[in-house]
Amino acid sequence: MCENFKRDYQICDEIGRGRFGVVFRCFSVTANDFFAVKSIDKRLLLDSTDRECLEKEPKILQILSPQPNILQIYDLYESETHLWIVTELCESSTLYDRITLKIFTESEAASVISQLVEAIAHCHRHGIAHRDIKPDNILFDSRNRLKLCDFGSAEWFSGEKRSMRGVVGTPYYVAPEVLSGREYNEKVDVWSAGVILYIMLGGVPPFYGENVEETFEAVLRANLRFPFRAFRSVSPAAKDLIRKMLCKDVSRRFSAEQVLSHPWVVCGGMTSPVTDPT
């Protein structure tokens, strides 16, 4: 273990495990507080893509910090074999844990989506697309404040590079233009957030199949429907926002800033004058 890390932090219990490493709770004697540390074994990075993700994530977190709804990085340590990324500690459940347990009220869903899109908008203002927005990558701190994490698939789109390529993301949440192989822009994050909003309010994903291939085909068709049984109590305003986030035509799809200005978000999921065309 890196001597500098051992000097500054005491490793406690394991709180998570991923493809390349383990997340531990750790204690800083200097700060007299607990943090999280992701310990990554660099020997498990099998190709250049893995190594690029490893190098990219801490850089992006440093650029984006501090922001209330993005996991904050505090320290970075490296040895010949390992990398340790120290971040704030979030021990509450993930959004994935929460959506498997219940259907959200509109006010609950609006609270989540407003915080999530605030984080997304912050990324986009800095020329960064997350590209893997999903409930598993959304944490909550001790005050129930949302924290977007895992920027391993993130990409810069600022400067001369205004578009991106590459199939990244997760079934159910990936945007159709990503699967099509075309160039795409940062609005892929808005699409993914729209899928999350749909699931929170309806309890099911908007596009799915019996397997990954069928799910991808459904995403590519992007035939958005609101089944009556699942959405009978959902307001016209909420459905209006979902349509604008899950618009297959990227030029007409809302930006993160437009989502934040939508009446349903501004009103916190309360009754809004938006009418339902269906």
Tab-separated table of N, CA, C and O in Angstrom, residues 44-169:
chain	number	residue	atom	x	y	z
A	44	LEU	N	-5.175	-5.321	-13.164
A	44	LEU	CA	-6.383	-5.890	-13.749
A	44	LEU	C	-6.851	-5.126	-14.980
A	44	LEU	O	-7.818	-5.515	-15.618
A	45	LEU	N	-6.159	-4.029	-15.300
A	45	LEU	CA	-6.523	-3.237	-16.476
A	45	LEU	C	-5.919	-3.902	-17.701
A	45	LEU	O	-4.716	-3.830	-17.938
A	46	LEU	N	-6.770	-4.553	-18.481
A	46	LEU	CA	-6.289	-5.437	-19.531
A	46	LEU	C	-6.017	-4.749	-20.857
A	46	LEU	O	-5.301	-5.280	-21.693
A	47	ASP	N	-6.586	-3.577	-21.083
A	47	ASP	CA	-6.368	-2.915	-22.375
A	47	ASP	C	-6.285	-1.406	-22.192
A	47	ASP	O	-6.457	-0.878	-21.097
A	48	SER	N	-6.032	-0.724	-23.297
A	48	SER	CA	-5.843	0.726	-23.249
A	48	SER	C	-7.126	1.460	-22.853
A	48	SER	O	-7.068	2.519	-22.229
A	49	THR	N	-8.283	0.894	-23.224
A	49	THR	CA	-9.554	1.519	-22.862
A	49	THR	C	-9.736	1.533	-21.353
A	49	THR	O	-10.151	2.535	-20.764
A	50	ASP	N	-9.425	0.410	-20.712
A	50	ASP	CA	-9.507	0.344	-19.250
A	50	ASP	C	-8.567	1.349	-18.599
A	50	ASP	O	-8.938	2.032	-17.638
A	51	ARG	N	-7.358	1.443	-19.118
A	51	ARG	CA	-6.380	2.374	-18.541
A	51	ARG	C	-6.813	3.818	-18.742
A	51	ARG	O	-6.618	4.667	-17.862
A	52	GLU	N	-7.427	4.099	-19.901
A	52	GLU	CA	-7.893	5.455	-20.170
A	52	GLU	C	-8.997	5.846	-19.190
A	52	GLU	O	-9.025	6.965	-18.666
A	53	CYS	N	-9.916	4.907	-18.906
A	53	CYS	CA	-10.989	5.163	-17.948
A	53	CYS	C	-10.419	5.423	-16.567
A	53	CYS	O	-10.873	6.311	-15.835
A	54	LEU	N	-9.387	4.656	-16.208
A	54	LEU	CA	-8.747	4.811	-14.904
A	54	LEU	C	-8.143	6.204	-14.749
A	54	LEU	O	-8.286	6.852	-13.706
A	55	GLU	N	-7.480	6.681	-15.781
A	55	GLU	CA	-6.816	7.976	-15.718
A	55	GLU	C	-7.818	9.133	-15.819
A	55	GLU	O	-7.614	10.205	-15.242
A	56	LYS	N	-8.911	8.894	-16.547
A	56	LYS	CA	-9.864	9.964	-16.836
A	56	LYS	C	-10.729	10.326	-15.632
A	56	LYS	O	-10.967	11.510	-15.368
A	57	GLU	N	-11.210	9.320	-14.903
A	57	GLU	CA	-12.191	9.583	-13.852
A	57	GLU	C	-11.723	10.580	-12.797
A	57	GLU	O	-12.433	11.552	-12.515
A	58	PRO	N	-10.541	10.384	-12.178
A	58	PRO	CA	-10.135	11.370	-11.159
A	58	PRO	C	-9.928	12.773	-11.726
A	58	PRO	O	-10.225	13.762	-11.059
A	59	LYS	N	-9.456	12.874	-12.969
A	59	LYS	CA	-9.275	14.188	-13.585
A	59	LYS	C	-10.614	14.896	-13.738
A	59	LYS	O	-10.746	16.090	-13.441
A	60	ILE	N	-11.616	14.150	-14.203
A	60	ILE	CA	-12.934	14.740	-14.414
A	60	ILE	C	-13.563	15.135	-13.084
A	60	ILE	O	-14.158	16.216	-12.953
A	61	LEU	N	-13.429	14.285	-12.067
A	61	LEU	CA	-13.984	14.617	-10.753
A	61	LEU	C	-13.340	15.885	-10.186
A	61	LEU	O	-14.016	16.701	-9.555
A	62	GLN	N	-12.062	16.041	-10.432
A	62	GLN	CA	-11.377	17.240	-9.946
A	62	GLN	C	-11.876	18.489	-10.664
A	62	GLN	O	-12.027	19.557	-10.058
A	63	ILE	N	-12.157	18.369	-11.960
A	63	ILE	CA	-12.679	19.496	-12.739
A	63	ILE	C	-14.078	19.879	-12.250
A	63	ILE	O	-14.410	21.058	-12.121
A	64	LEU	N	-14.900	18.881	-11.936
A	64	LEU	CA	-16.294	19.123	-11.599
A	64	LEU	C	-16.524	19.473	-10.130
A	64	LEU	O	-17.581	20.003	-9.774
A	65	SER	N	-15.577	19.178	-9.269
A	65	SER	CA	-15.739	19.453	-7.834
A	65	SER	C	-15.352	20.901	-7.520
A	65	SER	O	-14.453	21.460	-8.151
A	66	PRO	N	-16.015	21.501	-6.510
A	66	PRO	CA	-17.167	20.935	-5.795
A	66	PRO	C	-18.479	21.316	-6.471
A	66	PRO	O	-18.625	22.412	-6.996
A	67	GLN	N	-19.416	20.394	-6.426
A	67	GLN	CA	-20.776	20.631	-6.894
A	67	GLN	C	-21.667	19.774	-6.006
A	67	GLN	O	-21.391	18.594	-5.797
A	68	PRO	N	-22.749	20.315	-5.472
A	68	PRO	CA	-23.518	19.608	-4.459
A	68	PRO	C	-24.049	18.245	-4.861
A	68	PRO	O	-24.259	17.388	-4.004
A	69	ASN	N	-24.267	18.017	-6.163
A	69	ASN	CA	-24.870	16.760	-6.603
A	69	ASN	C	-23.920	15.862	-7.377
A	69	ASN	O	-24.350	14.948	-8.083
A	70	ILE	N	-22.617	16.135	-7.250
A	70	ILE	CA	-21.594	15.268	-7.854
A	70	ILE	C	-20.647	14.813	-6.757
A	70	ILE	O	-20.227	15.608	-5.916
A	71	LEU	N	-20.350	13.529	-6.737
A	71	LEU	CA	-19.473	12.966	-5.713
A	71	LEU	C	-18.152	13.721	-5.703
A	71	LEU	O	-17.491	13.854	-6.731
A	72	GLN	N	-17.766	14.220	-4.543
A	72	GLN	CA	-16.571	15.054	-4.449
A	72	GLN	C	-15.325	14.213	-4.193
A	72	GLN	O	-15.307	13.334	-3.346
A	73	ILE	N	-14.265	14.504	-4.945
A	73	ILE	CA	-12.978	13.847	-4.741
A	73	ILE	C	-12.127	14.709	-3.802
A	73	ILE	O	-12.148	15.938	-3.884
A	74	TYR	N	-11.394	14.037	-2.899
A	74	TYR	CA	-10.569	14.758	-1.931
A	74	TYR	C	-9.071	14.499	-2.121
A	74	TYR	O	-8.263	15.413	-2.011
A	75	ASP	N	-8.715	13.244	-2.394
A	75	ASP	CA	-7.298	12.905	-2.522
A	75	ASP	C	-7.104	11.822	-3.568
A	75	ASP	O	-8.038	11.063	-3.879
A	76	LEU	N	-5.886	11.762	-4.060
A	76	LEU	CA	-5.519	10.757	-5.056
A	76	LEU	C	-4.116	10.267	-4.754
A	76	LEU	O	-3.196	11.067	-4.581
A	77	TYR	N	-3.961	8.957	-4.647
A	77	TYR	CA	-2.658	8.357	-4.354
A	77	TYR	C	-2.401	7.248	-5.370
A	77	TYR	O	-3.321	6.565	-5.818
A	78	GLU	N	-1.119	7.049	-5.702
A	78	GLU	CA	-0.789	6.034	-6.691
A	78	GLU	C	0.520	5.354	-6.343
A	78	GLU	O	1.470	5.987	-5.882
A	79	SER	N	0.541	4.023	-6.541
A	79	SER	CA	1.764	3.244	-6.415
A	79	SER	C	1.977	2.521	-7.737
A	79	SER	O	1.228	2.714	-8.697
A	80	GLU	N	2.965	1.663	-7.794
A	80	GLU	CA	3.245	0.940	-9.032
A	80	GLU	C	2.098	0.026	-9.421
A	80	GLU	O	1.832	-0.190	-10.603
A	81	THR	N	1.364	-0.492	-8.439
A	81	THR	CA	0.323	-1.479	-8.719
A	81	THR	C	-1.098	-0.990	-8.452
A	81	THR	O	-2.055	-1.592	-8.939
A	82	HIS	N	-1.270	0.081	-7.666
A	82	HIS	CA	-2.610	0.483	-7.264
A	82	HIS	C	-2.838	1.988	-7.392
A	82	HIS	O	-1.888	2.769	-7.414
A	83	LEU	N	-4.117	2.328	-7.465
A	83	LEU	CA	-4.549	3.723	-7.412
A	83	LEU	C	-5.619	3.817	-6.328
A	83	LEU	O	-6.498	2.961	-6.233
A	84	TRP	N	-5.529	4.860	-5.481
A	84	TRP	CA	-6.526	5.077	-4.433
A	84	TRP	C	-7.178	6.437	-4.654
A	84	TRP	O	-6.499	7.461	-4.660
A	85	ILE	N	-8.499	6.425	-4.836
A	85	ILE	CA	-9.265	7.650	-5.035
A	85	ILE	C	-10.121	7.875	-3.797
A	85	ILE	O	-11.024	7.082	-3.505
A	86	VAL	N	-9.842	8.936	-3.064
A	86	VAL	CA	-10.578	9.244	-1.837
A	86	VAL	C	-11.692	10.232	-2.158
A	86	VAL	O	-11.443	11.304	-2.711
A	87	THR	N	-12.926	9.862	-1.801
A	87	THR	CA	-14.091	10.704	-2.067
A	87	THR	C	-14.930	10.845	-0.802
A	87	THR	O	-14.676	10.176	0.207
A	88	GLU	N	-15.937	11.690	-0.901
A	88	GLU	CA	-16.872	11.785	0.218
A	88	GLU	C	-17.591	10.452	0.383
A	88	GLU	O	-17.714	9.662	-0.562
A	89	LEU	N	-18.070	10.188	1.574
A	89	LEU	CA	-18.698	8.914	1.915
A	89	LEU	C	-20.209	9.013	1.775
A	89	LEU	O	-20.838	9.896	2.361
A	90	CYS	N	-20.785	8.105	0.984
A	90	CYS	CA	-22.242	8.017	0.841
A	90	CYS	C	-22.660	6.602	1.208
A	90	CYS	O	-22.426	5.663	0.442
A	91	GLU	N	-23.249	6.455	2.372
A	91	GLU	CA	-23.594	5.120	2.864
A	91	GLU	C	-25.065	4.783	2.717
A	91	GLU	O	-25.492	3.686	3.062
A	92	SER	N	-25.855	5.733	2.227
A	92	SER	CA	-27.272	5.453	2.032
A	92	SER	C	-27.453	4.565	0.796
A	92	SER	O	-26.494	4.239	0.093
A	93	SER	N	-28.689	4.171	0.527
A	93	SER	CA	-28.965	3.320	-0.627
A	93	SER	C	-28.757	4.079	-1.928
A	93	SER	O	-28.795	5.308	-1.971
A	94	THR	N	-28.528	3.340	-3.021
A	94	THR	CA	-28.459	3.952	-4.342
A	94	THR	C	-29.875	4.176	-4.865
A	94	THR	O	-30.855	3.643	-4.314
A	95	LEU	N	-29.998	4.927	-5.945
A	95	LEU	CA	-31.316	5.099	-6.551
A	95	LEU	C	-31.835	3.761	-7.067
A	95	LEU	O	-33.044	3.500	-7.027
A	96	TYR	N	-30.942	2.887	-7.509
A	96	TYR	CA	-31.369	1.556	-7.968
A	96	TYR	C	-32.072	0.817	-6.832
A	96	TYR	O	-33.117	0.191	-7.038
A	97	ASP	N	-31.495	0.860	-5.636
A	97	ASP	CA	-32.124	0.214	-4.483
A	97	ASP	C	-33.515	0.769	-4.239
A	97	ASP	O	-34.453	0.027	-3.918
A	98	ARG	N	-33.665	2.069	-4.402
A	98	ARG	CA	-34.938	2.711	-4.089
A	98	ARG	C	-36.024	2.431	-5.121
A	98	ARG	O	-37.184	2.214	-4.769
A	99	ILE	N	-35.652	2.431	-6.408
A	99	ILE	CA	-36.687	2.226	-7.430
A	99	ILE	C	-37.149	0.776	-7.505
A	99	ILE	O	-38.203	0.493	-8.078
A	100	THR	N	-36.375	-0.148	-6.943
A	100	THR	CA	-36.824	-1.543	-6.909
A	100	THR	C	-37.826	-1.787	-5.783
A	100	THR	O	-38.472	-2.836	-5.742
A	101	LEU	N	-37.950	-0.819	-4.895
A	101	LEU	CA	-38.829	-0.988	-3.737
A	101	LEU	C	-40.182	-0.320	-3.882
A	101	LEU	O	-41.157	-0.733	-3.254
A	102	LYS	N	-40.275	0.737	-4.712
A	102	LYS	CA	-41.536	1.470	-4.738
A	102	LYS	C	-41.666	2.315	-5.999
A	102	LYS	O	-40.696	2.546	-6.733
A	103	ILE	N	-42.904	2.765	-6.223
A	103	ILE	CA	-43.189	3.796	-7.222
A	103	ILE	C	-43.080	5.146	-6.519
A	103	ILE	O	-43.574	5.324	-5.414
A	104	PHE	N	-42.445	6.104	-7.151
A	104	PHE	CA	-42.251	7.426	-6.556
A	104	PHE	C	-43.488	8.296	-6.751
A	104	PHE	O	-44.153	8.229	-7.791
A	105	THR	N	-43.772	9.131	-5.763
A	105	THR	CA	-44.759	10.182	-5.985
A	105	THR	C	-44.120	11.211	-6.921
A	105	THR	O	-42.893	11.229	-7.100
A	106	GLU	N	-44.932	12.070	-7.488
A	106	GLU	CA	-44.373	13.063	-8.410
A	106	GLU	C	-43.443	14.040	-7.694
A	106	GLU	O	-42.424	14.452	-8.252
A	107	SER	N	-43.778	14.408	-6.466
A	107	SER	CA	-42.888	15.316	-5.733
A	107	SER	C	-41.561	14.636	-5.412
A	107	SER	O	-40.498	15.262	-5.493
A	108	GLU	N	-41.595	13.340	-5.067
A	108	GLU	CA	-40.355	12.603	-4.812
A	108	GLU	C	-39.520	12.497	-6.087
A	108	GLU	O	-38.303	12.704	-6.067
A	109	ALA	N	-40.184	12.165	-7.194
A	109	ALA	CA	-39.472	12.034	-8.466
A	109	ALA	C	-38.895	13.371	-8.917
A	109	ALA	O	-37.778	13.431	-9.448
A	110	ALA	N	-39.641	14.458	-8.698
A	110	ALA	CA	-39.158	15.783	-9.093
A	110	ALA	C	-37.925	16.179	-8.292
A	110	ALA	O	-37.001	16.803	-8.825
A	111	SER	N	-37.904	15.822	-7.020
A	111	SER	CA	-36.730	16.119	-6.191
A	111	SER	C	-35.499	15.407	-6.723
A	111	SER	O	-34.415	15.998	-6.821
A	112	VAL	N	-35.658	14.140	-7.086
A	112	VAL	CA	-34.530	13.363	-7.615
A	112	VAL	C	-34.098	13.909	-8.967
A	112	VAL	O	-32.903	14.153	-9.212
A	113	ILE	N	-35.055	14.120	-9.865
A	113	ILE	CA	-34.689	14.503	-11.235
A	113	ILE	C	-34.096	15.908	-11.275
A	113	ILE	O	-33.192	16.186	-12.078
A	114	SER	N	-34.557	16.808	-10.410
A	114	SER	CA	-33.996	18.159	-10.416
A	114	SER	C	-32.538	18.133	-9.960
A	114	SER	O	-31.686	18.819	-10.544
A	115	GLN	N	-32.236	17.337	-8.931
A	115	GLN	CA	-30.855	17.224	-8.467
A	115	GLN	C	-29.972	16.529	-9.508
A	115	GLN	O	-28.835	16.956	-9.758
A	116	LEU	N	-30.510	15.467	-10.107
A	116	LEU	CA	-29.740	14.743	-11.122
A	116	LEU	C	-29.434	15.649	-12.309
A	116	LEU	O	-28.289	15.696	-12.795
A	117	VAL	N	-30.419	16.379	-12.784
A	117	VAL	CA	-30.210	17.224	-13.969
A	117	VAL	C	-29.361	18.445	-13.620
A	117	VAL	O	-28.635	18.964	-14.475
A	118	GLU	N	-29.392	18.901	-12.374
A	118	GLU	CA	-28.450	19.944	-11.954
A	118	GLU	C	-27.019	19.436	-12.118
A	118	GLU	O	-26.137	20.166	-12.601
A	119	ALA	N	-26.780	18.182	-11.717
A	119	ALA	CA	-25.449	17.595	-11.877
A	119	ALA	C	-25.086	17.455	-13.346
A	119	ALA	O	-23.961	17.768	-13.761
A	120	ILE	N	-26.041	16.993	-14.157
A	120	ILE	CA	-25.797	16.828	-15.589
A	120	ILE	C	-25.506	18.172	-16.240
A	120	ILE	O	-24.573	18.310	-17.050
A	121	ALA	N	-26.297	19.181	-15.903
A	121	ALA	CA	-26.086	20.513	-16.481
A	121	ALA	C	-24.707	21.057	-16.104
A	121	ALA	O	-24.028	21.691	-16.928
A	122	HIS	N	-24.279	20.800	-14.870
A	122	HIS	CA	-22.949	21.233	-14.428
A	122	HIS	C	-21.868	20.560	-15.275
A	122	HIS	O	-20.902	21.211	-15.709
A	123	CYS	N	-22.035	19.270	-15.527
A	123	CYS	CA	-21.086	18.549	-16.391
A	123	CYS	C	-21.050	19.165	-17.780
A	123	CYS	O	-19.968	19.418	-18.332
A	124	HIS	N	-22.216	19.419	-18.345
A	124	HIS	CA	-22.303	19.929	-19.710
A	124	HIS	C	-21.718	21.332	-19.827
A	124	HIS	O	-21.113	21.678	-20.850
A	125	ARG	N	-21.885	22.151	-18.792
A	125	ARG	CA	-21.278	23.495	-18.807
A	125	ARG	C	-19.747	23.406	-18.856
A	125	ARG	O	-19.085	24.325	-19.345
A	126	HIS	N	-19.210	22.318	-18.328
A	126	HIS	CA	-17.758	22.118	-18.335
A	126	HIS	C	-17.304	21.264	-19.522
A	126	HIS	O	-16.147	20.813	-19.570
A	127	GLY	N	-18.209	21.034	-20.476
A	127	GLY	CA	-17.848	20.284	-21.671
A	127	GLY	C	-17.631	18.813	-21.423
A	127	GLY	O	-16.826	18.167	-22.103
A	128	ILE	N	-18.357	18.239	-20.468
A	128	ILE	CA	-18.194	16.830	-20.120
A	128	ILE	C	-19.550	16.135	-20.198
A	128	ILE	O	-20.541	16.611	-19.646
A	129	ALA	N	-19.601	15.003	-20.901
A	129	ALA	CA	-20.789	14.158	-20.940
A	129	ALA	C	-20.510	12.924	-20.095
A	129	ALA	O	-19.458	12.292	-20.233
A	130	HIS	N	-21.440	12.573	-19.223
A	130	HIS	CA	-21.238	11.416	-18.331
A	130	HIS	C	-21.295	10.109	-19.114
A	130	HIS	O	-20.466	9.225	-18.938
A	131	ARG	N	-22.305	9.930	-19.930
A	131	ARG	CA	-22.507	8.806	-20.851
A	131	ARG	C	-22.889	7.483	-20.183
A	131	ARG	O	-23.022	6.470	-20.885
A	132	ASP	N	-23.070	7.449	-18.887
A	132	ASP	CA	-23.558	6.221	-18.252
A	132	ASP	C	-24.451	6.567	-17.062
A	132	ASP	O	-24.276	6.045	-15.958
A	133	ILE	N	-25.410	7.451	-17.318
A	133	ILE	CA	-26.374	7.822	-16.280
A	133	ILE	C	-27.317	6.641	-16.063
A	133	ILE	O	-28.000	6.206	-16.988
A	134	LYS	N	-27.353	6.123	-14.850
A	134	LYS	CA	-28.240	5.017	-14.492
A	134	LYS	C	-28.409	5.025	-12.972
A	134	LYS	O	-27.584	5.603	-12.250
A	135	PRO	N	-29.460	4.381	-12.458
A	135	PRO	CA	-29.716	4.418	-11.011
A	135	PRO	C	-28.564	3.892	-10.159
A	135	PRO	O	-28.357	4.369	-9.039
A	136	ASP	N	-27.802	2.928	-10.681
A	136	ASP	CA	-26.672	2.378	-9.922
A	136	ASP	C	-25.599	3.426	-9.654
A	136	ASP	O	-24.842	3.316	-8.683
A	137	ASN	N	-25.513	4.436	-10.525
A	137	ASN	CA	-24.480	5.474	-10.402
A	137	ASN	C	-24.986	6.726	-9.692
A	137	ASN	O	-24.378	7.785	-9.786
A	138	ILE	N	-26.098	6.579	-9.007
A	138	ILE	CA	-26.670	7.701	-8.263
A	138	ILE	C	-26.743	7.328	-6.788
A	138	ILE	O	-27.480	6.413	-6.401
A	139	LEU	N	-25.962	8.020	-5.976
A	139	LEU	CA	-25.878	7.769	-4.540
A	139	LEU	C	-26.627	8.857	-3.775
A	139	LEU	O	-27.036	9.865	-4.356
A	140	PHE	N	-26.760	8.645	-2.479
A	140	PHE	CA	-27.355	9.657	-1.601
A	140	PHE	C	-26.494	9.767	-0.349
A	140	PHE	O	-26.056	8.755	0.204
A	141	ASP	N	-26.258	10.997	0.100
A	141	ASP	CA	-25.448	11.180	1.304
A	141	ASP	C	-26.343	11.112	2.548
A	141	ASP	O	-27.545	10.822	2.462
A	142	SER	N	-25.769	11.387	3.698
A	142	SER	CA	-26.485	11.256	4.969
A	142	SER	C	-27.652	12.239	5.086
A	142	SER	O	-28.567	12.037	5.892
A	143	ARG	N	-27.624	13.297	4.282
A	143	ARG	CA	-28.719	14.278	4.279
A	143	ARG	C	-29.700	14.036	3.134
A	143	ARG	O	-30.515	14.899	2.806
A	144	ASN	N	-29.599	12.861	2.518
A	144	ASN	CA	-30.460	12.463	1.410
A	144	ASN	C	-30.261	13.338	0.177
A	144	ASN	O	-31.160	13.499	-0.654
A	145	ARG	N	-29.071	13.889	0.031
A	145	ARG	CA	-28.742	14.695	-1.149
A	145	ARG	C	-28.142	13.789	-2.212
A	145	ARG	O	-27.261	12.972	-1.938
A	146	LEU	N	-28.631	13.926	-3.432
A	146	LEU	CA	-28.195	13.079	-4.545
A	146	LEU	C	-26.752	13.373	-4.931
A	146	LEU	O	-26.332	14.531	-4.953
A	147	LYS	N	-26.014	12.291	-5.260
A	147	LYS	CA	-24.620	12.411	-5.690
A	147	LYS	C	-24.395	11.525	-6.926
A	147	LYS	O	-24.463	10.298	-6.845
A	148	LEU	N	-24.129	12.146	-8.054
A	148	LEU	CA	-23.804	11.415	-9.272
A	148	LEU	C	-22.358	10.951	-9.203
A	148	LEU	O	-21.459	11.727	-8.856
A	149	CYS	N	-22.111	9.669	-9.534
A	149	CYS	CA	-20.757	9.128	-9.435
A	149	CYS	C	-20.407	8.310	-10.669
A	149	CYS	O	-21.178	8.237	-11.622
A	150	ASP	N	-19.257	7.701	-10.653
A	150	ASP	CA	-18.726	6.809	-11.699
A	150	ASP	C	-18.636	7.504	-13.053
A	150	ASP	O	-19.485	7.354	-13.929
A	151	PHE	N	-17.546	8.245	-13.230
A	151	PHE	CA	-17.300	8.971	-14.470
A	151	PHE	C	-16.310	8.248	-15.379
A	151	PHE	O	-15.657	8.870	-16.217
A	152	GLY	N	-16.223	6.922	-15.234
A	152	GLY	CA	-15.282	6.152	-16.047
A	152	GLY	C	-15.593	6.147	-17.526
A	152	GLY	O	-14.708	5.928	-18.353
A	153	SER	N	-16.853	6.360	-17.890
A	153	SER	CA	-17.246	6.394	-19.308
A	153	SER	C	-17.402	7.812	-19.837
A	153	SER	O	-17.785	8.008	-20.996
A	154	ALA	N	-17.125	8.800	-19.000
A	154	ALA	CA	-17.331	10.202	-19.389
A	154	ALA	C	-16.378	10.610	-20.518
A	154	ALA	O	-15.325	10.004	-20.716
A	155	GLU	N	-16.790	11.655	-21.237
A	155	GLU	CA	-15.986	12.134	-22.367
A	155	GLU	C	-16.106	13.644	-22.472
A	155	GLU	O	-17.139	14.233	-22.158
A	156	TRP	N	-15.023	14.267	-22.938
A	156	TRP	CA	-15.029	15.701	-23.197
A	156	TRP	C	-15.629	15.968	-24.564
A	156	TRP	O	-15.385	15.237	-25.525
A	157	PHE	N	-16.400	17.053	-24.677
A	157	PHE	CA	-16.934	17.437	-25.990
A	157	PHE	C	-16.731	18.926	-26.247
A	157	PHE	O	-17.331	19.493	-27.144
A	158	SER	N	-15.888	19.578	-25.480
A	158	SER	CA	-15.669	21.016	-25.635
A	158	SER	C	-14.636	21.299	-26.718
A	158	SER	O	-14.009	20.389	-27.264
A	159	GLY	N	-14.445	22.594	-27.001
A	159	GLY	CA	-13.467	22.993	-28.006
A	159	GLY	C	-13.906	22.595	-29.398
A	159	GLY	O	-15.071	22.722	-29.767
A	160	GLU	N	-12.989	22.056	-30.181
A	160	GLU	CA	-13.307	21.657	-31.547
A	160	GLU	C	-14.101	20.356	-31.584
A	160	GLU	O	-14.766	20.049	-32.562
A	161	LYS	N	-14.016	19.576	-30.516
A	161	LYS	CA	-14.699	18.290	-30.473
A	161	LYS	C	-16.088	18.472	-29.872
A	161	LYS	O	-16.275	18.419	-28.663
A	162	ARG	N	-17.083	18.700	-30.730
A	162	ARG	CA	-18.443	18.951	-30.250
A	162	ARG	C	-19.291	17.685	-30.233
A	162	ARG	O	-20.409	17.698	-29.729
A	163	SER	N	-18.816	16.587	-30.801
A	163	SER	CA	-19.600	15.354	-30.827
A	163	SER	C	-18.721	14.188	-30.391
A	163	SER	O	-17.495	14.306	-30.312
A	164	MET	N	-19.366	13.072	-30.114
A	164	MET	CA	-18.660	11.888	-29.597
A	164	MET	C	-19.066	10.648	-30.378
A	164	MET	O	-20.083	10.633	-31.071
A	165	ARG	N	-18.265	9.609	-30.241
A	165	ARG	CA	-18.566	8.303	-30.817
A	165	ARG	C	-18.297	7.230	-29.774
A	165	ARG	O	-17.688	7.497	-28.740
A	166	GLY	N	-18.739	6.027	-30.059
A	166	GLY	CA	-18.460	4.901	-29.173
A	166	GLY	C	-19.704	4.430	-28.457
A	166	GLY	O	-20.476	5.227	-27.932
A	167	VAL	N	-19.919	3.114	-28.481
A	167	VAL	CA	-21.074	2.533	-27.808
A	167	VAL	C	-20.732	2.327	-26.341
A	167	VAL	O	-19.999	1.409	-25.982
A	168	VAL	N	-21.219	3.204	-25.503
A	168	VAL	CA	-21.052	3.098	-24.053
A	168	VAL	C	-22.424	3.297	-23.415
A	168	VAL	O	-23.338	3.812	-24.045
A	169	GLY	N	-22.543	2.894	-22.167
A	169	GLY	CA	-23.817	3.030	-21.484
A	169	GLY	C	-24.348	1.680	-21.054
A	169	GLY	O	-23.654	0.665	-21.102
